[in-house]
């Protein structure tokens, strides 16, 4: 497109239209005109199609909106909200971060790790999870064969390089990172290290989120100890769980375990997700009932919460699956009731 315009302009010039000036000046003018045209064209294209550059508002982090979403839908995770928002704010609004932001989410299944990742994507990219700058990898789906680790690693490096050279503000989410072959994780290291650029590409503006269930049992043990000591859940601070990082509980077997990311402390934030209690399950049920456009009732919420399994056996404090499957349970109960109503 650009070439064609430049050719047209040069032809006009050569045809004697005001071409008395020296050719170099004319050519420069044509070049500038061509570039301006191209820029205009790009701008127009970016009003309709997702673009990465700063002026186009396809990438617009909104920390306030993120906070509202986390507050409203992430139940029982007071530690998560503060750390995630602050870390993102510091990174996304910095034009020259010293390295890529790496956050590692840990804890029992159903605690909201995927949900938080989704909210981060939705409040950074206009297209949310559908943005071409958001990349999700699930170890058991994308890298299922241990013996292919070397090939996966090369692919992954190509993808990261290719995608970041298209857009520096890319988001990479690695689900089940604990199930990823060790060699692969070390392959990510160069991209999240403090390098200014690798082969002309600057990786420091990208964000990496690692999700895994590791540390779940240790977090729960600590919570139980505190509960016995009469401390309330909301009193638990990151500091109380800090020792788990030192113990390596978040990097037990597989995945990050023994990886160079850990040895070089390239993970910026370890974020523990606490096991959920019955009252949090009820809040999740409430969200889901409302989302389906039904009127919530105490009784309905209670029957959803009753369906879940709780542990430890002696006091049944925590849900074994967190809020996972609460949505299905709500759907199932509502459907059963509607079916029964038909026959009343
Ligand atoms: C970007 O990553 C995706 C995987 O999420 C991959 O399929 C694609 O080829 C990558 N793009 C480039 C330009 O490397």
Tab-separated table of N, CA, C and O and ligand atoms in Angstrom, residues 135-137 158-163 166, ligand 1:
chain	number	residue	atom	x	y	z
A	135	UNK	N	-2.216	-15.046	26.095
A	135	UNK	CA	-1.889	-16.413	25.695
A	135	UNK	C	-1.998	-17.339	26.888
A	135	UNK	O	-1.407	-17.073	27.925
A	136	UNK	N	-2.757	-18.393	26.708
A	136	UNK	CA	-2.940	-19.341	27.806
A	136	UNK	C	-2.395	-20.699	27.410
A	136	UNK	O	-2.676	-21.190	26.315
A	137	UNK	N	-1.604	-21.257	28.278
A	137	UNK	CA	-1.087	-22.601	28.047
A	137	UNK	C	-1.511	-23.479	29.215
A	137	UNK	O	-1.372	-23.072	30.363
A	158	UNK	N	9.679	-19.866	20.563
A	158	UNK	CA	9.305	-19.173	19.319
A	158	UNK	C	8.032	-18.363	19.508
A	158	UNK	O	7.917	-17.238	19.041
A	159	UNK	N	7.061	-18.960	20.191
A	159	UNK	CA	5.788	-18.284	20.404
A	159	UNK	C	5.955	-17.031	21.246
A	159	UNK	O	5.443	-15.974	20.915
A	160	UNK	N	6.695	-17.203	22.330
A	160	UNK	CA	6.871	-16.053	23.214
A	160	UNK	C	7.590	-14.936	22.452
A	160	UNK	O	7.159	-13.788	22.433
A	161	UNK	N	8.662	-15.307	21.749
A	161	UNK	CA	9.430	-14.318	20.993
A	161	UNK	C	8.540	-13.671	19.928
A	161	UNK	O	8.467	-12.451	19.825
A	162	UNK	N	7.849	-14.514	19.164
A	162	UNK	CA	6.998	-14.009	18.090
A	162	UNK	C	5.908	-13.092	18.609
A	162	UNK	O	5.666	-12.012	18.069
A	163	UNK	N	5.280	-13.505	19.685
A	163	UNK	CA	4.168	-12.725	20.205
A	163	UNK	C	4.614	-11.424	20.860
A	163	UNK	O	3.949	-10.400	20.707
A	166	UNK	N	5.403	-8.833	18.387
A	166	UNK	CA	4.180	-8.194	17.872
A	166	UNK	C	3.635	-7.188	18.877
A	166	UNK	O	3.104	-6.148	18.505
B	1	LIG	C1	1.717	-16.614	19.532
B	1	LIG	O1	1.353	-17.653	20.427
B	1	LIG	C2	0.433	-18.593	19.920
B	1	LIG	C3	0.118	-19.553	21.010
B	1	LIG	O2	-0.609	-18.880	22.017
B	1	LIG	C4	1.024	-19.286	18.715
B	1	LIG	O3	0.090	-20.199	18.185
B	1	LIG	C5	1.402	-18.251	17.688
B	1	LIG	O4	2.026	-18.879	16.597
B	1	LIG	C6	2.317	-17.200	18.277
B	1	LIG	N1	2.568	-16.145	17.307
B	1	LIG	C7	3.780	-15.856	16.872
B	1	LIG	C8	3.854	-14.722	15.908
B	1	LIG	O5	4.759	-16.459	17.216
